[in-house]
Coordinates of C-alpha atoms and ligand atoms in Angstrom, one line a residue:
M1 CA 119.4 102.7 66.3
T2 CA 119.4 99.5 68.3
R3 CA 116.2 97.2 68.2
S4 CA 115.1 97.9 70.5
E5 CA 114.6 101.6 70.7
S6 CA 113.5 100.3 66.4
L7 CA 111.0 97.7 68.4
F8 CA 110.1 100.8 69.9
Q9 CA 109.3 102.7 67.4
R10 CA 107.5 100.3 65.1
A11 CA 105.5 99.4 68.5
K12 CA 103.9 103.5 69.0
E13 CA 102.9 103.3 65.7
I14 CA 100.6 100.5 66.7
I15 CA 100.3 100.2 70.2
P16 CA 99.1 103.2 72.4
G17 CA 102.5 104.2 74.5
G18 CA 104.3 101.9 72.1
V19 CA 103.9 99.7 75.4
N20 CA 101.0 97.2 76.8
S21 CA 101.1 98.8 80.1
P22 CA 101.4 102.3 81.1
V23 CA 104.8 101.9 83.4
R24 CA 106.4 100.3 80.6
A25 CA 107.3 102.9 78.9
F26 CA 109.6 104.4 80.8
K27 CA 107.9 108.0 81.0
S28 CA 108.7 109.3 84.8
V29 CA 112.8 108.7 84.0
G30 CA 113.1 108.7 80.3
G31 CA 114.6 106.9 77.8
T32 CA 113.6 103.8 76.0
P33 CA 112.9 100.5 77.7
P34 CA 114.8 97.3 76.4
F35 CA 112.7 94.7 74.7
I36 CA 113.4 91.6 76.8
A37 CA 113.8 89.1 74.4
S38 CA 114.0 86.4 77.3
G39 CA 113.9 85.8 81.5
K40 CA 116.3 83.2 82.9
G41 CA 116.9 82.8 87.0
A42 CA 117.4 86.5 88.4
W43 CA 117.8 87.3 84.8
L44 CA 116.5 89.3 81.8
T45 CA 117.8 89.8 78.4
D46 CA 116.9 91.8 76.0
V47 CA 116.3 92.2 72.1
D48 CA 120.5 93.4 71.5
G49 CA 121.8 91.1 73.8
G50 CA 122.3 93.1 77.3
H51 CA 121.7 91.3 80.5
Y52 CA 120.4 92.5 83.2
I53 CA 119.7 91.6 87.0
D54 CA 115.6 91.4 87.1
Y55 CA 114.2 93.3 90.0
V56 CA 111.3 93.6 88.8
G57 CA 110.1 90.7 88.4
S58 CA 107.5 91.2 85.9
W59 CA 106.4 93.5 89.0
G60 CA 105.2 90.9 91.8
P61 CA 104.6 87.2 89.6
M62 CA 108.3 85.9 89.2
I63 CA 109.1 85.3 93.3
V64 CA 110.7 81.8 92.0
G65 CA 112.7 83.1 88.9
H66 CA 112.2 83.0 85.4
A67 CA 111.7 80.2 83.7
H68 CA 111.6 78.0 86.6
P69 CA 112.7 74.1 84.8
A70 CA 109.3 73.3 86.8
V71 CA 106.9 75.7 86.3
V72 CA 108.2 75.8 83.0
A73 CA 108.0 72.2 82.6
A74 CA 104.0 72.4 85.3
I75 CA 102.9 74.4 81.7
Q76 CA 104.1 72.4 78.9
E77 CA 102.6 70.0 80.7
A78 CA 99.3 71.8 80.4
A79 CA 99.8 72.7 77.7
G80 CA 100.0 68.9 75.5
K81 CA 96.5 68.5 77.6
G82 CA 94.9 71.7 76.2
S83 CA 94.6 75.1 77.5
S84 CA 91.3 76.6 77.9
F85 CA 88.5 74.1 78.3
G86 CA 85.9 76.5 79.6
A87 CA 84.5 74.1 81.9
P88 CA 85.7 72.8 85.7
T89 CA 89.3 71.2 85.9
E90 CA 90.2 70.2 89.5
A91 CA 93.7 72.0 89.0
E92 CA 91.5 75.2 89.7
V93 CA 90.2 73.7 93.3
Q94 CA 93.7 72.4 94.3
L95 CA 94.7 76.0 93.4
A96 CA 91.6 77.1 95.4
E97 CA 92.1 75.2 98.1
A98 CA 96.4 75.7 98.2
I99 CA 95.9 79.9 98.7
I100 CA 92.7 78.5 101.1
A101 CA 95.5 76.5 103.7
C102 CA 98.0 80.2 103.5
L103 CA 95.4 82.0 104.3
P104 CA 92.5 81.3 106.2
S105 CA 90.7 84.3 106.2
M106 CA 89.8 82.7 103.0
E107 CA 87.0 80.1 103.8
M108 CA 86.1 80.9 99.9
V109 CA 87.9 82.2 96.7
R110 CA 87.8 82.5 93.4
L111 CA 89.7 82.6 90.9
V112 CA 89.7 85.4 87.8
N113 CA 93.1 87.3 84.8
S114 CA 93.8 89.1 87.1
G115 CA 95.0 92.0 90.1
T116 CA 91.9 94.7 88.8
E117 CA 89.7 92.0 88.1
A118 CA 89.6 90.3 91.8
T119 CA 89.6 94.4 93.8
M120 CA 86.8 94.9 90.8
S121 CA 85.1 91.6 92.5
A122 CA 85.5 92.0 96.0
L123 CA 83.8 95.8 95.3
R124 CA 81.5 94.6 94.0
L125 CA 80.3 91.8 96.1
A126 CA 80.6 94.4 99.6
R127 CA 78.6 97.3 97.6
A128 CA 76.2 93.8 97.3
A129 CA 76.4 92.2 100.9
S130 CA 76.1 96.2 102.8
G131 CA 73.8 97.8 100.4
R132 CA 76.2 99.9 101.1
P133 CA 76.8 102.4 98.0
C134 CA 80.7 104.1 98.7
I135 CA 84.2 102.8 98.9
V136 CA 87.5 104.3 101.1
K137 CA 90.4 104.1 99.1
F138 CA 94.2 105.8 99.6
S139 CA 96.0 108.1 98.0
G140 CA 99.0 106.7 96.4
C141 CA 97.2 103.4 97.3
Y142 CA 96.8 101.4 93.5
H143 CA 94.2 98.5 93.1
G144 CA 94.0 98.3 89.3
H145 CA 92.7 100.4 86.5
S146 CA 88.6 99.4 87.5
D147 CA 86.6 102.3 86.6
S148 CA 85.9 102.5 90.8
L149 CA 89.4 102.8 90.9
L150 CA 90.5 105.4 89.2
V151 CA 90.1 108.0 91.7
E152 CA 91.9 111.0 93.4
A153 CA 90.0 112.8 96.3
G154 CA 88.3 115.6 95.8
S155 CA 88.6 119.3 97.2
G156 CA 87.5 118.2 100.5
A157 CA 89.1 114.8 100.3
A158 CA 86.3 113.3 102.5
T159 CA 83.3 115.0 99.7
F160 CA 83.3 113.7 96.7
G161 CA 85.9 112.3 94.4
V162 CA 86.7 112.7 91.8
P163 CA 88.1 111.0 88.3
S164 CA 91.9 110.3 88.0
S165 CA 91.6 109.4 84.1
P166 CA 89.4 110.8 82.0
G167 CA 86.5 108.7 80.4
V168 CA 85.3 107.2 84.7
S169 CA 82.1 109.4 85.3
Q170 CA 81.5 111.7 87.8
A171 CA 78.3 109.9 89.0
T172 CA 81.2 106.0 89.6
A173 CA 83.3 109.1 91.1
Q174 CA 81.7 110.4 94.0
D175 CA 80.3 106.8 95.2
T176 CA 84.7 106.5 96.3
L177 CA 86.0 108.4 99.0
T178 CA 90.0 109.0 99.5
L179 CA 92.0 109.3 101.9
P180 CA 95.3 109.5 102.6
Y181 CA 97.4 106.6 103.8
N182 CA 98.5 106.0 107.8
D183 CA 96.3 108.3 109.0
L184 CA 93.9 106.5 111.3
P185 CA 92.1 109.7 113.2
A186 CA 91.4 110.6 109.4
V187 CA 90.0 106.9 108.6
E188 CA 87.5 107.7 112.6
A189 CA 86.4 110.8 111.3
L190 CA 85.3 110.3 107.5
L191 CA 83.3 106.2 109.3
A192 CA 81.8 108.9 111.9
A193 CA 80.9 111.2 109.2
R194 CA 79.5 107.7 106.5
G195 CA 79.4 104.9 108.2
A196 CA 76.7 104.1 106.9
E197 CA 76.7 104.7 103.4
I198 CA 80.0 103.4 103.1
A199 CA 80.5 99.2 102.5
A200 CA 84.1 98.5 102.6
L201 CA 88.1 100.2 102.6
I202 CA 90.4 98.5 100.4
V203 CA 93.8 98.8 101.0
E204 CA 97.2 98.1 100.3
P205 CA 98.3 96.5 103.9
V206 CA 102.2 97.1 102.6
A207 CA 101.6 100.2 99.9
G208 CA 103.8 99.2 96.7
N209 CA 102.0 101.3 94.0
M210 CA 103.3 104.8 95.6
G211 CA 107.6 103.7 96.8
C212 CA 107.5 101.8 99.3
V213 CA 105.4 102.8 102.2
L214 CA 105.2 100.8 105.0
P215 CA 101.4 100.7 107.2
V216 CA 103.1 102.3 110.7
P217 CA 103.1 100.0 114.5
G218 CA 98.1 100.2 114.5
Y219 CA 97.4 101.1 111.6
L220 CA 96.2 98.4 110.4
S221 CA 94.2 96.7 113.6
G222 CA 92.9 100.5 113.9
L223 CA 91.6 99.5 110.1
R224 CA 89.4 96.4 111.7
R225 CA 88.6 97.9 115.4
L226 CA 87.3 101.1 113.4
C227 CA 85.8 99.0 110.2
D228 CA 83.9 96.5 112.8
Q229 CA 83.0 99.3 115.1
Y230 CA 81.0 100.9 111.9
G231 CA 80.2 97.9 110.0
V232 CA 82.2 98.1 106.5
L233 CA 84.1 95.6 105.3
L234 CA 88.0 95.5 105.5
I235 CA 89.8 94.6 101.5
F236 CA 93.2 93.3 102.1
D237 CA 94.6 93.7 98.4
E238 CA 96.8 91.5 98.4
V239 CA 97.7 91.2 94.6
M240 CA 101.2 92.8 95.8
T241 CA 102.4 92.0 98.9
G242 CA 100.5 88.3 98.8
F243 CA 102.9 85.1 99.1
R244 CA 105.4 88.2 98.8
V245 CA 106.1 89.2 102.0
A246 CA 105.0 86.1 103.3
L247 CA 103.3 82.4 102.5
G248 CA 100.2 84.3 104.2
G249 CA 100.6 87.4 103.2
A250 CA 100.1 90.9 104.6
Q251 CA 97.7 90.3 107.1
A252 CA 99.3 86.9 108.7
L253 CA 102.4 89.3 109.1
Y254 CA 100.4 91.8 110.9
E255 CA 97.9 89.3 112.4
V256 CA 94.6 91.9 111.3
R257 CA 92.0 89.5 109.9
P258 CA 90.3 91.5 106.6
D259 CA 86.5 90.5 105.7
L260 CA 88.1 90.2 101.9
T261 CA 91.1 89.9 100.5
T262 CA 92.0 90.2 96.7
L263 CA 95.0 88.7 94.7
G264 CA 97.0 88.3 91.8
K265 CA 100.6 88.3 90.3
V266 CA 102.8 85.2 92.7
I267 CA 99.7 82.9 92.2
G268 CA 100.1 82.4 88.5
G269 CA 103.9 82.0 88.2
G270 CA 103.1 85.2 85.5
L271 CA 100.4 83.8 84.1
P272 CA 97.3 85.8 84.2
V273 CA 96.0 84.6 87.6
G274 CA 94.3 87.7 90.1
A275 CA 92.0 86.0 93.1
Y276 CA 89.1 87.6 95.8
G277 CA 88.4 85.6 98.8
G278 CA 86.5 85.8 102.0
S279 CA 84.1 84.6 104.2
K280 CA 81.3 81.8 102.9
A281 CA 78.6 84.3 104.0
L282 CA 79.5 86.2 101.6
M283 CA 81.3 84.4 98.8
Q284 CA 78.0 82.8 98.4
Q285 CA 76.1 85.7 97.7
I286 CA 78.4 85.7 94.4
S287 CA 77.4 84.3 91.0
P288 CA 75.6 81.1 90.7
A289 CA 76.1 80.1 94.2
G290 CA 74.3 84.2 95.4
P291 CA 73.0 87.6 93.2
V292 CA 76.3 88.5 92.8
Y293 CA 77.5 88.5 88.7
Q294 CA 80.7 88.1 88.7
A295 CA 82.2 85.9 85.6
G296 CA 85.0 85.2 83.2
T297 CA 85.9 82.8 80.1
L298 CA 89.6 81.9 80.8
S299 CA 89.3 82.3 84.5
G300 CA 91.5 79.4 85.8
N301 CA 92.7 78.3 82.4
P302 CA 94.9 75.2 82.7
L303 CA 98.1 77.0 81.7
A304 CA 97.3 79.4 84.6
T305 CA 96.4 77.6 87.2
A306 CA 99.6 74.7 86.3
A307 CA 102.3 77.8 87.0
G308 CA 100.1 78.8 89.8
L309 CA 100.2 75.7 92.1
A310 CA 104.1 74.6 90.5
T311 CA 104.9 78.6 91.9
L312 CA 103.2 78.3 95.4
A313 CA 104.6 74.6 95.8
I314 CA 108.1 75.7 96.0
I315 CA 107.7 78.4 97.5
R316 CA 105.1 76.3 100.7
Q317 CA 109.3 75.3 101.3
P318 CA 110.5 75.4 104.7
D319 CA 113.7 77.2 103.9
F320 CA 112.6 79.9 101.4
Y321 CA 111.1 82.8 103.1
P322 CA 112.9 83.6 105.6
T323 CA 116.3 82.6 102.7
L324 CA 114.5 85.2 101.1
E325 CA 113.7 87.7 104.4
R326 CA 117.7 87.4 104.5
R327 CA 118.7 88.1 100.7
T328 CA 116.6 91.4 100.7
Q329 CA 117.7 92.1 103.9
R330 CA 121.3 92.0 102.4
L331 CA 120.6 94.1 99.9
T332 CA 118.8 97.0 100.8
Q333 CA 121.5 97.2 103.6
G334 CA 124.3 97.1 101.5
I335 CA 122.8 99.9 98.7
S336 CA 121.8 102.2 102.0
R337 CA 125.3 102.2 103.2
A338 CA 127.0 102.2 99.5
L339 CA 124.4 105.3 98.8
S340 CA 125.4 107.1 102.7
Q341 CA 129.4 106.9 101.3
A342 CA 128.4 109.0 98.8
G343 CA 126.5 111.1 101.0
I344 CA 123.2 111.0 99.6
P345 CA 120.5 111.1 101.6
H346 CA 118.0 108.4 101.0
L347 CA 115.2 105.9 103.1
G348 CA 115.2 102.7 102.1
N349 CA 113.5 99.9 103.5
H350 CA 112.3 97.0 102.6
V351 CA 109.1 93.9 103.9
G352 CA 109.8 90.1 103.2
S353 CA 111.6 90.6 99.9
M354 CA 109.8 93.7 98.2
F355 CA 111.9 96.4 98.9
G356 CA 111.9 100.4 98.5
L357 CA 114.3 103.7 98.1
F358 CA 113.2 106.8 97.9
F359 CA 116.0 110.1 97.6
S360 CA 114.5 112.1 99.9
D361 CA 116.1 113.2 103.4
Q362 CA 113.0 112.9 105.4
A363 CA 113.1 111.1 108.5
Q364 CA 110.1 108.9 107.4
I365 CA 107.6 108.8 104.1
V366 CA 104.5 107.4 105.3
N367 CA 102.5 108.8 102.9
F368 CA 102.1 109.6 98.7
A369 CA 102.1 113.9 100.0
E370 CA 105.6 113.4 101.6
A371 CA 106.8 110.3 98.9
A372 CA 106.2 112.2 95.9
Q373 CA 108.2 115.0 97.8
S374 CA 111.4 113.2 96.6
D375 CA 113.7 113.9 94.5
L376 CA 112.3 112.4 91.5
Q377 CA 115.6 113.3 89.0
R378 CA 117.9 111.6 91.3
F379 CA 115.9 108.5 90.9
N380 CA 116.2 108.6 87.6
R381 CA 120.1 109.1 87.5
W382 CA 120.1 106.5 90.4
F383 CA 117.2 104.6 87.9
H384 CA 119.9 104.3 84.4
G385 CA 123.2 104.4 86.2
M386 CA 122.2 101.4 87.2
L387 CA 120.5 100.1 84.2
Q388 CA 123.9 100.6 83.1
E389 CA 125.6 98.8 84.7
G390 CA 123.9 96.3 84.4
I391 CA 120.7 96.3 87.2
Y392 CA 117.3 96.0 85.9
L393 CA 115.1 98.4 88.7
A394 CA 111.9 99.2 88.1
P395 CA 111.3 102.6 85.9
S396 CA 109.6 104.7 88.7
Q397 CA 110.0 106.3 92.3
F398 CA 106.4 105.2 92.5
E399 CA 106.6 100.9 92.6
A400 CA 108.6 98.5 94.7
G401 CA 111.3 95.8 93.9
F402 CA 111.1 92.5 94.1
L403 CA 113.9 90.2 94.6
S404 CA 113.9 86.2 93.2
L405 CA 114.7 82.5 95.0
A406 CA 117.3 82.5 92.3
H407 CA 118.8 86.4 93.4
D408 CA 121.4 84.4 95.2
D409 CA 124.3 86.1 98.0
T410 CA 126.7 86.5 94.2
L411 CA 123.7 88.3 92.5
I412 CA 123.2 90.2 95.4
D413 CA 126.9 91.3 95.8
R414 CA 127.4 92.3 92.3
T415 CA 124.5 94.7 92.9
I416 CA 125.8 96.3 96.0
E417 CA 128.6 96.3 94.2
A418 CA 126.3 98.9 91.3
A419 CA 125.8 100.7 93.8
Q420 CA 129.1 102.2 95.2
T421 CA 129.7 103.0 92.1
V422 CA 126.6 105.1 90.5
A423 CA 126.1 106.2 93.8
K424 CA 129.4 109.0 93.5
Q425 CA 127.5 109.7 89.9
L426 CA 124.1 111.5 91.7
Ligands
KE4_1 P1 96.5 93.6 87.6 O1 94.9 93.7 87.5 O2 97.1 95.2 86.8 O3 97.7 92.8 87.6 O4 96.2 94.4 88.9 C1 96.2 95.6 89.3 C2 96.9 95.2 91.4 C3 96.0 95.4 91.6 N1 96.6 95.4 93.0 C4 97.8 95.9 92.9 C5 98.3 96.3 95.0 C6 98.8 96.2 92.3 O5 99.9 96.3 92.6 C7 97.9 95.8 91.3 C8 99.2 95.7 89.8 N2 100.9 96.3 90.2 C9 101.1 97.0 89.1 C10 102.8 97.6 89.5 N3 102.6 98.3 90.7 C11 101.5 96.2 88.0 C12 102.3 97.1 86.9 C13 101.5 96.8 85.4 O6 100.2 98.3 85.8 O7 102.0 96.9 84.6

């Protein structure tokens, strides 16, 4: 028995599923997840001495690589001065300023501890500001695990939502309406019918939780137009895309200005940070400036803000994004060539340094229903084959992959070679 196997067995006795977040358990791909001992740059090392080139990057935060010296030093320096005070600190002001400098739609920002807190709070603000009860989300988009967002389409998509998890009440679910992603006519029909009840529409501007699915041309600007027409707030959930697909996020890349933005992952540099923000008129309604309550013991704490500031300092260097874009293109094109040479039908895509791969002969995949039709068994063989070759990919078809600054051409070539080997076994 490997150390990971024995640790997993021990963990399952005392932690649900043996993990502290479900996707880590490898349930959809099968097998035992390697227990990680350390990370450095693009590499992970597991407790049995296995080494992997890491394309999960803790699901997005590790854009400058694991244990980046500048990030480690910043955390160490902050830790020596105290890890949390529950009182305002300069670093929180600096991180808020750094975020706002990159996302002009955010005139004000509140720091929280996770993406879930960010989206939950943004929805509360939207309901308060509009006085309307309902929200609209999209199948296949994930916005964290708050009750309102663990809801899927009911029988008639535009009618009542149904809970997607036990423990979410029907009373909560009924205020969440779910539509297919990339379907503007469906949004128009729903807003025409029920716009007066809808506070906000929340969307991943580039979807990373159904695999990587891009907005079709005009989709995001269409959402903006329809939200303006019906007085609905547009929330871009950029927890994954923020500071990932571009320095200004997807809203800069697609030139669509949301009313509220939620952030996470990269802005914490691997420590727990989330954020939500928008116009002053909206954000001044948040306590204690306004009546909408939201709080957090560790929000903006010194270690997390130090890690976030050190990370943002690195990614704001001029050639950071062009370098990552170029390397991600090389990676995805190399993998696609390997699969094509082996005659394997697939769809690969990327936006910035976020990428995806479906095993499908469909011409394009624009929503969750189409993503779900891809060959999940082949994906599992691909996942385990690449893991055997020392390449650590996301253990689910319905996730995205991420590069970091540490993924240099040598590692990308090594990954492509692994893909050439595995493609023959699919
Ligand atoms: P957290 O609460 O996990 O920090 O963020 C929730 C969240 C919100 N919005 C988007 C677009 C997200 O992708 C996420 C979280 N992403 C998942 C990966 N698909 C985190 C991994 C996990 O759940 O363990």
